[in-house]
Amino acid sequence: MRDAYVIGAGQSSFGSFPEETYLSLFESAFETALDSVSGDLSTEAIDEAYLGTLGVGGRQIGLSGPAVTEHIGLHGVPTTRVENACAASGYAFRQAVTAVRSGMVDVALAGGYEVMTDTSADQTKWWLGVSGETEWERISGTTFAGVYAQMASAHLEKYDTTVEDLSRVAVKNHANGAKNPKAHLGFECSLEDAVSAPSVADPLNLYHCCPTTDGASAVLVASEEVAREHGDELIRVAGAGAASGRVGLFQRGTLTSIPASVQAGEAAYEEAGIGPEDLDFAEVHDCFAIAELLAYEDLGFCEHGEAGRLLREGVTDPDGELPTNTSGGLKSKGHPIGATGTGQIVEAFEQFRDKAHVQIEEPRYGLAHNVGGSGGGVTVHVFEREEAA
């Protein structure tokens, strides 16, 4: 099996853009990704494309992938649209890596796009709800905030986790996002702000929830031979893990863990030949504050029940032992459903190229963790910076 490398990555700004379309947003992301490649990479070198989107609002549900690649000039390039809710482009990236590793292609494009702010709040809530369990949970009125609120309540009850711990996620990620010019909510907040915000679904309040966002992201994956033609420092996909899980909370044996995250993380670590203690930074899926705490525990950053301690001790701060969500995370940077997974990989790429807005000193290993829905599908990718021979 060949190795796969990330040779370019870029994203559009994330936010609310009434004047933009999913086509124009992805064009911006793709052009940024091309510009980030060391040396010229012709669009004719791209052999295949895998693009993630949920299709919020119902626009161009069929064949939106080819619509995007034709728009950016990849005429005739085989294009697959991937839908796995919020993990859509994490899985699209996985498919691109698989295609390169298999030898089927030398260069693959992975990415995602979503427009979420041009429909009413009720319509957007409906489109987000289709990624939850629809037969029992959604029909009874459960929203995604409600689902994660149940998980948060269970965690607070079982462990020493507090509402202040949930709020510390917001404070940390907003502090990082305030330095990211492409973040949707690029402002800082105080712990008092984050604790006293209006309730959304108890115990979750407004500052514990990510925004609905427009945006796109793109990543270029290549074989080692191509990667060595485009730079002295190589970013290798050292481990690729994925797992599916029960879509409905009522179908699971636990509310204080996402089993698919555990499985995907273990697979990625095993393939990379490292453990969580070797990571220099991580981007984890923080659609709600409790999701970041669960990620710490499920990915082995700490034992179950100790996520709050990591935050209190500053372990996941930019100057901590394991900086997490230096991009601002979903909470601050934003969560354009289909673009989120590869958006996390943009941050990893920029960290390794020493161009991140919150830069980690000489990182060697980084991780990206992307969750679909409340855990129905998860990808975990581990990246390693290598010196070119």
mmCIF file of C-alpha atoms in Angstrom:
data_model
loop_
_atom_site.group_PDB
_atom_site.id
_atom_site.type_symbol
_atom_site.label_atom_id
_atom_site.label_comp_id
_atom_site.label_asym_id
_atom_site.label_seq_id
_atom_site.Cartn_x
_atom_site.Cartn_y
_atom_site.Cartn_z
ATOM 1 C CA MET A 1 0.000 0.000 0.000
ATOM 2 C CA ARG A 2 1.315 3.430 -0.955
ATOM 3 C CA ASP A 3 1.454 6.360 1.434
ATOM 4 C CA ALA A 4 -0.827 9.353 0.905
ATOM 5 C CA TYR A 5 0.174 12.953 1.544
ATOM 6 C CA VAL A 6 -1.608 16.271 1.899
ATOM 7 C CA ILE A 7 0.005 18.726 -0.520
ATOM 8 C CA GLY A 8 -2.506 21.576 -0.383
ATOM 9 C CA ALA A 9 -5.506 22.753 1.615
ATOM 10 C CA GLY A 10 -7.729 25.799 1.821
ATOM 11 C CA GLN A 11 -11.110 27.040 2.881
ATOM 12 C CA SER A 12 -13.435 29.919 2.197
ATOM 13 C CA SER A 13 -14.360 32.266 4.981
ATOM 14 C CA PHE A 14 -16.993 30.698 7.229
ATOM 15 C CA GLY A 15 -20.057 32.771 8.097
ATOM 16 C CA SER A 16 -23.308 34.082 6.648
ATOM 17 C CA PHE A 17 -22.947 35.085 2.994
ATOM 18 C CA PRO A 18 -26.262 35.911 1.267
ATOM 19 C CA GLU A 19 -24.428 36.861 -1.923
ATOM 20 C CA GLU A 20 -22.590 33.514 -2.223
ATOM 21 C CA THR A 21 -23.610 30.076 -3.501
ATOM 22 C CA TYR A 22 -22.197 26.645 -2.723
ATOM 23 C CA LEU A 23 -20.444 26.870 -6.103
ATOM 24 C CA SER A 24 -18.735 30.194 -5.401
ATOM 25 C CA LEU A 25 -17.791 29.169 -1.862
ATOM 26 C CA PHE A 26 -16.152 25.983 -3.072
ATOM 27 C CA GLU A 27 -14.377 27.854 -5.862
ATOM 28 C CA SER A 28 -12.811 30.094 -3.212
ATOM 29 C CA ALA A 29 -11.714 27.104 -1.126
ATOM 30 C CA PHE A 30 -10.324 25.236 -4.136
ATOM 31 C CA GLU A 31 -8.325 28.212 -5.411
ATOM 32 C CA THR A 32 -6.850 28.695 -1.934
ATOM 33 C CA ALA A 33 -5.916 25.004 -1.813
ATOM 34 C CA LEU A 34 -4.223 25.197 -5.214
ATOM 35 C CA ASP A 35 -2.324 28.329 -4.193
ATOM 36 C CA SER A 36 -1.080 26.563 -1.057
ATOM 37 C CA VAL A 37 0.723 23.840 -3.029
ATOM 38 C CA SER A 38 4.492 24.300 -3.202
ATOM 39 C CA GLY A 39 5.127 24.797 -6.902
ATOM 40 C CA ASP A 40 2.508 24.765 -9.608
ATOM 41 C CA LEU A 41 -0.083 22.003 -9.664
ATOM 42 C CA SER A 42 -2.191 21.878 -12.793
ATOM 43 C CA THR A 43 -5.885 21.120 -12.434
ATOM 44 C CA GLU A 44 -5.258 18.483 -15.115
ATOM 45 C CA ALA A 45 -3.221 16.532 -12.527
ATOM 46 C CA ILE A 46 -6.324 15.901 -10.404
ATOM 47 C CA ASP A 47 -7.580 12.419 -11.181
ATOM 48 C CA GLU A 48 -10.680 12.136 -8.967
ATOM 49 C CA ALA A 49 -12.798 14.158 -6.541
ATOM 50 C CA TYR A 50 -14.760 13.264 -3.398
ATOM 51 C CA LEU A 51 -16.986 15.996 -2.011
ATOM 52 C CA GLY A 52 -19.089 16.042 1.138
ATOM 53 C CA THR A 53 -22.390 17.841 1.703
ATOM 54 C CA LEU A 54 -25.667 17.301 3.511
ATOM 55 C CA GLY A 55 -27.684 19.551 1.192
ATOM 56 C CA VAL A 56 -29.297 21.906 3.712
ATOM 57 C CA GLY A 57 -32.328 23.591 2.171
ATOM 58 C CA GLY A 58 -32.668 20.981 -0.556
ATOM 59 C CA ARG A 59 -30.643 22.764 -3.214
ATOM 60 C CA GLN A 60 -29.246 20.548 -5.976
ATOM 61 C CA ILE A 61 -29.410 17.376 -3.894
ATOM 62 C CA GLY A 62 -28.745 15.230 -6.947
ATOM 63 C CA LEU A 63 -25.385 15.702 -8.691
ATOM 64 C CA SER A 64 -24.187 18.649 -6.629
ATOM 65 C CA GLY A 65 -20.693 17.115 -6.672
ATOM 66 C CA PRO A 66 -20.296 17.199 -10.456
ATOM 67 C CA ALA A 67 -21.905 20.651 -10.477
ATOM 68 C CA VAL A 68 -19.082 21.839 -8.215
ATOM 69 C CA THR A 69 -16.199 20.188 -10.075
ATOM 70 C CA GLU A 70 -17.469 21.366 -13.461
ATOM 71 C CA HIS A 71 -17.789 24.871 -12.025
ATOM 72 C CA ILE A 72 -14.130 24.926 -10.955
ATOM 73 C CA GLY A 73 -12.904 23.546 -14.267
ATOM 74 C CA LEU A 74 -12.308 19.874 -13.465
ATOM 75 C CA HIS A 75 -14.102 18.853 -16.633
ATOM 76 C CA GLY A 76 -14.779 15.138 -16.863
ATOM 77 C CA VAL A 77 -13.074 14.299 -13.565
ATOM 78 C CA PRO A 78 -14.953 11.459 -11.796
ATOM 79 C CA THR A 79 -16.726 13.022 -8.821
ATOM 80 C CA THR A 80 -18.429 11.302 -5.914
ATOM 81 C CA ARG A 81 -20.709 13.112 -3.519
ATOM 82 C CA VAL A 82 -20.398 11.804 0.054
ATOM 83 C CA GLU A 83 -23.181 12.260 2.614
ATOM 84 C CA ASN A 84 -22.508 11.294 6.217
ATOM 85 C CA ALA A 85 -24.085 14.286 7.942
ATOM 86 C CA CYS A 86 -21.483 16.419 9.754
ATOM 87 C CA ALA A 87 -18.775 13.851 8.925
ATOM 88 C CA ALA A 88 -19.425 14.063 5.181
ATOM 89 C CA SER A 89 -16.095 15.583 4.181
ATOM 90 C CA GLY A 90 -14.182 13.577 6.776
ATOM 91 C CA TYR A 91 -15.393 10.529 4.888
ATOM 92 C CA ALA A 92 -14.735 12.253 1.546
ATOM 93 C CA PHE A 93 -11.128 12.742 2.666
ATOM 94 C CA ARG A 94 -10.943 9.101 3.709
ATOM 95 C CA GLN A 95 -12.077 8.081 0.211
ATOM 96 C CA ALA A 96 -9.454 10.305 -1.393
ATOM 97 C CA VAL A 97 -6.743 8.802 0.818
ATOM 98 C CA THR A 98 -7.926 5.290 -0.044
ATOM 99 C CA ALA A 99 -7.860 6.074 -3.771
ATOM 100 C CA VAL A 100 -4.277 7.352 -3.576
ATOM 101 C CA ARG A 101 -3.077 4.540 -1.314
ATOM 102 C CA SER A 102 -4.569 1.934 -3.642
ATOM 103 C CA GLY A 103 -2.662 3.280 -6.629
ATOM 104 C CA MET A 104 -5.854 4.060 -8.522
ATOM 105 C CA VAL A 105 -4.985 7.769 -8.678
ATOM 106 C CA ASP A 106 -1.967 9.987 -8.036
ATOM 107 C CA VAL A 107 -3.860 13.132 -7.002
ATOM 108 C CA ALA A 108 -7.332 13.324 -5.483
ATOM 109 C CA LEU A 109 -9.411 16.262 -4.358
ATOM 110 C CA ALA A 110 -11.391 15.987 -1.123
ATOM 111 C CA GLY A 111 -13.653 18.712 0.171
ATOM 112 C CA GLY A 112 -17.044 19.852 1.255
ATOM 113 C CA TYR A 113 -19.517 22.705 1.039
ATOM 114 C CA GLU A 114 -22.725 23.876 2.657
ATOM 115 C CA VAL A 115 -25.047 26.875 2.571
ATOM 116 C CA MET A 116 -27.119 26.974 5.756
ATOM 117 C CA THR A 117 -28.138 30.571 6.393
ATOM 118 C CA ASP A 118 -30.504 31.249 3.489
ATOM 119 C CA THR A 119 -33.427 29.252 4.920
ATOM 120 C CA SER A 120 -35.643 29.988 7.901
ATOM 121 C CA ALA A 121 -34.687 28.779 11.370
ATOM 122 C CA ASP A 122 -37.442 26.164 11.230
ATOM 123 C CA GLN A 123 -36.334 24.878 7.826
ATOM 124 C CA THR A 124 -32.693 24.702 8.903
ATOM 125 C CA LYS A 125 -33.689 22.848 12.069
ATOM 126 C CA TRP A 126 -35.596 20.356 9.896
ATOM 127 C CA TRP A 127 -32.634 19.748 7.596
ATOM 128 C CA LEU A 128 -30.288 19.269 10.526
ATOM 129 C CA GLY A 129 -32.786 16.928 12.138
ATOM 130 C CA VAL A 130 -32.708 14.482 9.245
ATOM 131 C CA SER A 131 -29.238 13.453 10.418
ATOM 132 C CA GLY A 132 -30.632 12.292 13.724
ATOM 133 C CA GLU A 133 -32.727 9.209 14.355
ATOM 134 C CA THR A 134 -35.936 10.083 12.505
ATOM 135 C CA GLU A 135 -38.371 7.275 13.358
ATOM 136 C CA TRP A 136 -38.466 7.850 17.112
ATOM 137 C CA GLU A 137 -36.290 10.739 18.272
ATOM 138 C CA ARG A 138 -37.011 13.449 15.734
ATOM 139 C CA ILE A 139 -40.712 12.653 15.449
ATOM 140 C CA SER A 140 -41.025 13.178 19.206
ATOM 141 C CA GLY A 141 -39.537 16.654 18.844
ATOM 142 C CA THR A 142 -35.920 15.990 19.781
ATOM 143 C CA THR A 143 -33.465 18.489 18.262
ATOM 144 C CA PHE A 144 -29.699 18.087 17.968
ATOM 145 C CA ALA A 145 -29.269 20.474 20.872
ATOM 146 C CA GLY A 146 -31.677 18.264 22.788
ATOM 147 C CA VAL A 147 -29.714 15.134 21.945
ATOM 148 C CA TYR A 148 -26.403 16.608 23.080
ATOM 149 C CA ALA A 149 -28.118 18.096 26.144
ATOM 150 C CA GLN A 150 -29.041 14.556 27.179
ATOM 151 C CA MET A 151 -25.413 13.543 26.784
ATOM 152 C CA ALA A 152 -24.283 16.579 28.772
ATOM 153 C CA SER A 153 -26.783 15.889 31.556
ATOM 154 C CA ALA A 154 -25.592 12.292 31.819
ATOM 155 C CA HIS A 155 -21.948 13.381 31.972
ATOM 156 C CA LEU A 156 -22.618 16.019 34.615
ATOM 157 C CA GLU A 157 -24.519 13.500 36.672
ATOM 158 C CA LYS A 158 -21.996 10.662 36.385
ATOM 159 C CA TYR A 159 -18.765 12.620 36.780
ATOM 160 C CA ASP A 160 -17.446 15.818 38.378
ATOM 161 C CA THR A 161 -18.074 17.771 35.180
ATOM 162 C CA THR A 162 -19.729 21.169 35.672
ATOM 163 C CA VAL A 163 -21.516 23.750 33.538
ATOM 164 C CA GLU A 164 -18.409 25.902 33.979
ATOM 165 C CA ASP A 165 -16.399 23.165 32.255
ATOM 166 C CA LEU A 166 -18.772 23.341 29.287
ATOM 167 C CA SER A 167 -18.306 27.100 29.252
ATOM 168 C CA ARG A 168 -14.515 26.788 29.339
ATOM 169 C CA VAL A 169 -14.721 25.063 25.950
ATOM 170 C CA ALA A 170 -16.396 28.182 24.552
ATOM 171 C CA VAL A 171 -13.892 30.553 26.179
ATOM 172 C CA LYS A 172 -10.885 28.618 24.826
ATOM 173 C CA ASN A 173 -12.238 28.161 21.331
ATOM 174 C CA HIS A 174 -13.437 31.749 20.978
ATOM 175 C CA ALA A 175 -10.005 32.967 22.097
ATOM 176 C CA ASN A 176 -8.471 30.879 19.291
ATOM 177 C CA GLY A 177 -11.131 31.806 16.740
ATOM 178 C CA ALA A 178 -10.684 35.516 17.446
ATOM 179 C CA LYS A 179 -7.254 35.182 15.803
ATOM 180 C CA ASN A 180 -8.672 33.378 12.749
ATOM 181 C CA PRO A 181 -9.859 35.863 10.088
ATOM 182 C CA LYS A 182 -11.969 33.153 8.422
ATOM 183 C CA ALA A 183 -13.934 32.294 11.576
ATOM 184 C CA HIS A 184 -17.694 32.832 11.674
ATOM 185 C CA LEU A 185 -17.771 33.998 15.319
ATOM 186 C CA GLY A 186 -14.344 35.584 15.546
ATOM 187 C CA PHE A 187 -14.648 37.216 18.932
ATOM 188 C CA GLU A 188 -13.552 36.406 22.461
ATOM 189 C CA CYS A 189 -15.917 35.710 25.334
ATOM 190 C CA SER A 190 -15.455 35.638 29.091
ATOM 191 C CA LEU A 191 -16.282 32.730 31.362
ATOM 192 C CA GLU A 192 -19.060 34.855 32.835
ATOM 193 C CA ASP A 193 -20.507 35.419 29.342
ATOM 194 C CA ALA A 194 -20.387 31.706 28.584
ATOM 195 C CA VAL A 195 -21.930 30.636 31.896
ATOM 196 C CA SER A 196 -24.770 33.161 31.902
ATOM 197 C CA ALA A 197 -25.893 32.916 28.259
ATOM 198 C CA PRO A 198 -29.559 32.123 27.471
ATOM 199 C CA SER A 199 -30.541 28.466 27.764
ATOM 200 C CA VAL A 200 -30.997 26.438 24.578
ATOM 201 C CA ALA A 201 -31.522 22.911 25.940
ATOM 202 C CA ASP A 202 -30.628 22.554 29.598
ATOM 203 C CA PRO A 203 -27.785 22.287 30.564
ATOM 204 C CA LEU A 204 -26.600 23.678 27.207
ATOM 205 C CA ASN A 205 -26.843 27.405 26.602
ATOM 206 C CA LEU A 206 -26.163 29.607 23.594
ATOM 207 C CA TYR A 207 -22.389 29.671 24.145
ATOM 208 C CA HIS A 208 -22.288 25.889 24.295
ATOM 209 C CA CYS A 209 -23.637 25.552 20.724
ATOM 210 C CA CYS A 210 -21.917 26.118 17.388
ATOM 211 C CA PRO A 211 -23.497 28.411 14.765
ATOM 212 C CA THR A 212 -25.156 27.454 11.497
ATOM 213 C CA THR A 213 -22.673 28.485 8.841
ATOM 214 C CA ASP A 214 -22.006 28.863 5.126
ATOM 215 C CA GLY A 215 -18.629 27.710 3.861
ATOM 216 C CA ALA A 216 -16.443 25.329 1.888
ATOM 217 C CA SER A 217 -13.079 23.607 2.257
ATOM 218 C CA ALA A 218 -10.771 21.665 -0.043
ATOM 219 C CA VAL A 219 -7.780 19.360 0.432
ATOM 220 C CA LEU A 220 -5.422 17.914 -2.182
ATOM 221 C CA VAL A 221 -4.163 14.376 -1.512
ATOM 222 C CA ALA A 222 -1.273 12.923 -3.494
ATOM 223 C CA SER A 223 1.094 9.991 -3.790
ATOM 224 C CA GLU A 224 4.593 10.238 -2.352
ATOM 225 C CA GLU A 225 6.102 10.736 -5.799
ATOM 226 C CA VAL A 226 3.865 13.726 -6.495
ATOM 227 C CA ALA A 227 4.300 15.087 -2.970
ATOM 228 C CA ARG A 228 8.098 15.066 -3.293
ATOM 229 C CA GLU A 229 7.744 17.139 -6.439
ATOM 230 C CA HIS A 230 5.906 19.790 -4.431
ATOM 231 C CA GLY A 231 7.900 20.642 -1.352
ATOM 232 C CA ASP A 232 10.646 19.766 1.083
ATOM 233 C CA GLU A 233 8.341 19.079 4.027
ATOM 234 C CA LEU A 234 5.810 16.300 3.562
ATOM 235 C CA ILE A 235 2.534 15.870 5.441
ATOM 236 C CA ARG A 236 1.789 12.168 5.542
ATOM 237 C CA VAL A 237 -1.567 10.636 6.376
ATOM 238 C CA ALA A 238 -0.123 8.353 9.038
ATOM 239 C CA GLY A 239 -3.384 6.866 10.232
ATOM 240 C CA ALA A 240 -6.949 6.750 8.925
ATOM 241 C CA GLY A 241 -9.666 5.422 11.203
ATOM 242 C CA ALA A 242 -13.430 5.372 10.781
ATOM 243 C CA ALA A 243 -16.414 3.727 12.416
ATOM 244 C CA SER A 244 -20.173 3.837 12.351
ATOM 245 C CA GLY A 245 -22.435 3.714 15.370
ATOM 246 C CA ARG A 246 -26.075 3.721 16.409
ATOM 247 C CA VAL A 247 -27.794 6.813 15.036
ATOM 248 C CA GLY A 248 -30.269 7.131 17.913
ATOM 249 C CA LEU A 249 -29.252 7.727 21.510
ATOM 250 C CA PHE A 250 -31.919 5.307 22.705
ATOM 251 C CA GLN A 251 -30.164 2.535 20.780
ATOM 252 C CA ARG A 252 -26.851 2.943 22.625
ATOM 253 C CA GLY A 253 -25.548 1.485 25.819
ATOM 254 C CA THR A 254 -24.022 4.765 27.002
ATOM 255 C CA LEU A 255 -24.749 8.486 26.891
ATOM 256 C CA THR A 256 -21.324 9.529 28.193
ATOM 257 C CA SER A 257 -19.271 8.280 25.256
ATOM 258 C CA ILE A 258 -19.483 8.049 21.464
ATOM 259 C CA PRO A 259 -18.386 4.471 20.766
ATOM 260 C CA ALA A 260 -17.620 5.194 17.088
ATOM 261 C CA SER A 261 -15.088 7.840 18.178
ATOM 262 C CA VAL A 262 -13.344 5.290 20.377
ATOM 263 C CA GLN A 263 -13.171 2.761 17.529
ATOM 264 C CA ALA A 264 -12.080 5.249 14.883
ATOM 265 C CA GLY A 265 -9.429 6.703 17.166
ATOM 266 C CA GLU A 266 -7.994 3.316 18.065
ATOM 267 C CA ALA A 267 -7.800 2.363 14.382
ATOM 268 C CA ALA A 268 -6.042 5.613 13.456
ATOM 269 C CA TYR A 269 -3.526 5.351 16.309
ATOM 270 C CA GLU A 270 -2.752 1.720 15.487
ATOM 271 C CA GLU A 271 -2.130 2.461 11.825
ATOM 272 C CA ALA A 272 0.032 5.467 12.678
ATOM 273 C CA GLY A 273 1.986 3.499 15.260
ATOM 274 C CA ILE A 274 1.496 6.150 17.930
ATOM 275 C CA GLY A 275 -0.725 6.857 20.923
ATOM 276 C CA PRO A 276 -2.580 10.001 21.997
ATOM 277 C CA GLU A 277 0.385 10.962 24.163
ATOM 278 C CA ASP A 278 2.408 11.519 20.966
ATOM 279 C CA LEU A 279 0.072 14.153 19.515
ATOM 280 C CA ASP A 280 1.193 17.773 19.320
ATOM 281 C CA PHE A 281 -2.242 19.219 18.498
ATOM 282 C CA ALA A 282 -5.784 18.108 17.676
ATOM 283 C CA GLU A 283 -8.890 19.394 15.950
ATOM 284 C CA VAL A 284 -11.940 17.724 17.484
ATOM 285 C CA HIS A 285 -15.628 17.928 16.669
ATOM 286 C CA ASP A 286 -17.136 20.452 19.098
ATOM 287 C CA CYS A 287 -20.601 21.013 17.617
ATOM 288 C CA PHE A 288 -21.658 21.409 21.247
ATOM 289 C CA ALA A 289 -19.354 21.971 24.205
ATOM 290 C CA ILE A 290 -20.069 18.511 25.601
ATOM 291 C CA ALA A 291 -18.886 17.015 22.296
ATOM 292 C CA GLU A 292 -15.373 18.367 22.871
ATOM 293 C CA LEU A 293 -15.306 16.902 26.394
ATOM 294 C CA LEU A 294 -16.441 13.520 25.069
ATOM 295 C CA ALA A 295 -13.762 13.681 22.373
ATOM 296 C CA TYR A 296 -11.012 14.176 24.969
ATOM 297 C CA GLU A 297 -12.094 11.001 26.701
ATOM 298 C CA ASP A 298 -13.019 8.876 23.689
ATOM 299 C CA LEU A 299 -9.740 9.684 21.907
ATOM 300 C CA GLY A 300 -7.627 8.837 24.945
ATOM 301 C CA PHE A 301 -6.468 12.328 25.874
ATOM 302 C CA CYS A 302 -7.590 11.451 29.410
ATOM 303 C CA GLU A 303 -9.616 8.852 31.285
ATOM 304 C CA HIS A 304 -13.400 8.973 31.160
ATOM 305 C CA GLY A 305 -14.683 11.594 33.567
ATOM 306 C CA GLU A 306 -11.484 13.672 33.498
ATOM 307 C CA ALA A 307 -12.187 15.961 30.526
ATOM 308 C CA GLY A 308 -13.167 18.852 32.769
ATOM 309 C CA ARG A 309 -9.838 18.599 34.544
ATOM 310 C CA LEU A 310 -7.953 18.924 31.239
ATOM 311 C CA LEU A 311 -9.712 22.218 30.588
ATOM 312 C CA ARG A 312 -9.236 23.539 34.124
ATOM 313 C CA GLU A 313 -5.511 22.720 34.016
ATOM 314 C CA GLY A 314 -5.048 24.310 30.574
ATOM 315 C CA VAL A 315 -3.863 21.095 28.923
ATOM 316 C CA THR A 316 -5.764 21.879 25.709
ATOM 317 C CA ASP A 317 -4.891 25.606 25.639
ATOM 318 C CA PRO A 318 -2.509 26.784 22.888
ATOM 319 C CA ASP A 319 0.385 26.694 25.360
ATOM 320 C CA GLY A 320 -0.737 23.424 26.960
ATOM 321 C CA GLU A 321 0.477 19.879 26.459
ATOM 322 C CA LEU A 322 -2.142 19.150 23.775
ATOM 323 C CA PRO A 323 -3.506 22.287 22.083
ATOM 324 C CA THR A 324 -6.975 21.514 20.791
ATOM 325 C CA ASN A 325 -9.097 23.417 18.270
ATOM 326 C CA THR A 326 -6.539 26.123 17.570
ATOM 327 C CA SER A 327 -8.694 27.047 14.560
ATOM 328 C CA GLY A 328 -11.512 28.057 16.907
ATOM 329 C CA GLY A 329 -13.271 24.744 16.396
ATOM 330 C CA LEU A 330 -16.835 24.447 15.217
ATOM 331 C CA LYS A 331 -17.846 26.660 18.130
ATOM 332 C CA SER A 332 -16.029 29.747 16.852
ATOM 333 C CA LYS A 333 -14.801 29.010 13.331
ATOM 334 C CA GLY A 334 -18.251 27.668 12.389
ATOM 335 C CA HIS A 335 -19.905 24.468 11.252
ATOM 336 C CA PRO A 336 -20.909 24.382 7.562
ATOM 337 C CA ILE A 337 -21.960 20.728 7.764
ATOM 338 C CA GLY A 338 -20.321 19.291 4.642
ATOM 339 C CA ALA A 339 -17.210 21.473 4.888
ATOM 340 C CA THR A 340 -16.316 20.825 8.506
ATOM 341 C CA GLY A 341 -14.238 17.635 8.215
ATOM 342 C CA THR A 342 -11.855 18.901 5.564
ATOM 343 C CA GLY A 343 -11.930 22.308 7.258
ATOM 344 C CA GLN A 344 -10.268 20.656 10.245
ATOM 345 C CA ILE A 345 -7.609 19.262 7.916
ATOM 346 C CA VAL A 346 -6.965 22.772 6.565
ATOM 347 C CA GLU A 347 -5.967 23.741 10.113
ATOM 348 C CA ALA A 348 -3.685 20.693 10.373
ATOM 349 C CA PHE A 349 -2.052 21.575 7.042
ATOM 350 C CA GLU A 350 -1.452 25.152 8.161
ATOM 351 C CA GLN A 351 0.008 23.993 11.483
ATOM 352 C CA PHE A 352 2.523 21.788 9.686
ATOM 353 C CA ARG A 353 3.370 24.596 7.267
ATOM 354 C CA ASP A 354 3.842 26.985 10.234
ATOM 355 C CA LYS A 355 1.117 29.262 8.878
ATOM 356 C CA ALA A 356 -1.616 28.754 11.471
ATOM 357 C CA HIS A 357 -3.101 31.791 13.203
ATOM 358 C CA VAL A 358 -2.518 30.099 16.558
ATOM 359 C CA GLN A 359 0.728 28.323 15.736
ATOM 360 C CA ILE A 360 2.121 25.338 17.638
ATOM 361 C CA GLU A 361 5.913 25.133 17.824
ATOM 362 C CA GLU A 362 7.330 22.480 15.474
ATOM 363 C CA PRO A 363 4.456 19.962 15.546
ATOM 364 C CA ARG A 364 5.188 16.454 14.324
ATOM 365 C CA TYR A 365 1.839 14.687 14.850
ATOM 366 C CA GLY A 366 -1.665 16.118 14.611
ATOM 367 C CA LEU A 367 -5.158 14.664 14.672
ATOM 368 C CA ALA A 368 -8.516 15.551 13.084
ATOM 369 C CA HIS A 369 -11.737 14.077 14.538
ATOM 370 C CA ASN A 370 -15.020 14.473 12.620
ATOM 371 C CA VAL A 371 -18.401 13.260 13.928
ATOM 372 C CA GLY A 372 -21.593 12.731 11.945
ATOM 373 C CA GLY A 373 -24.801 13.559 13.810
ATOM 374 C CA SER A 374 -24.484 12.501 17.422
ATOM 375 C CA GLY A 375 -22.066 9.696 16.573
ATOM 376 C CA GLY A 376 -23.570 7.689 13.729
ATOM 377 C CA GLY A 377 -20.368 8.053 11.704
ATOM 378 C CA VAL A 378 -16.885 9.171 12.755
ATOM 379 C CA THR A 379 -13.521 9.647 11.069
ATOM 380 C CA VAL A 380 -10.182 10.160 12.805
ATOM 381 C CA HIS A 381 -7.060 10.996 10.827
ATOM 382 C CA VAL A 382 -3.526 11.264 12.179
ATOM 383 C CA PHE A 383 -0.991 13.356 10.262
ATOM 384 C CA GLU A 384 2.792 13.348 10.459
ATOM 385 C CA ARG A 385 5.225 15.969 9.246
ATOM 386 C CA GLU A 386 8.181 14.375 7.472
ATOM 387 C CA GLU A 387 11.356 15.904 6.132
ATOM 388 C CA ALA A 388 11.749 15.192 2.431
ATOM 389 C CA ALA A 389 14.720 12.993 1.617
#
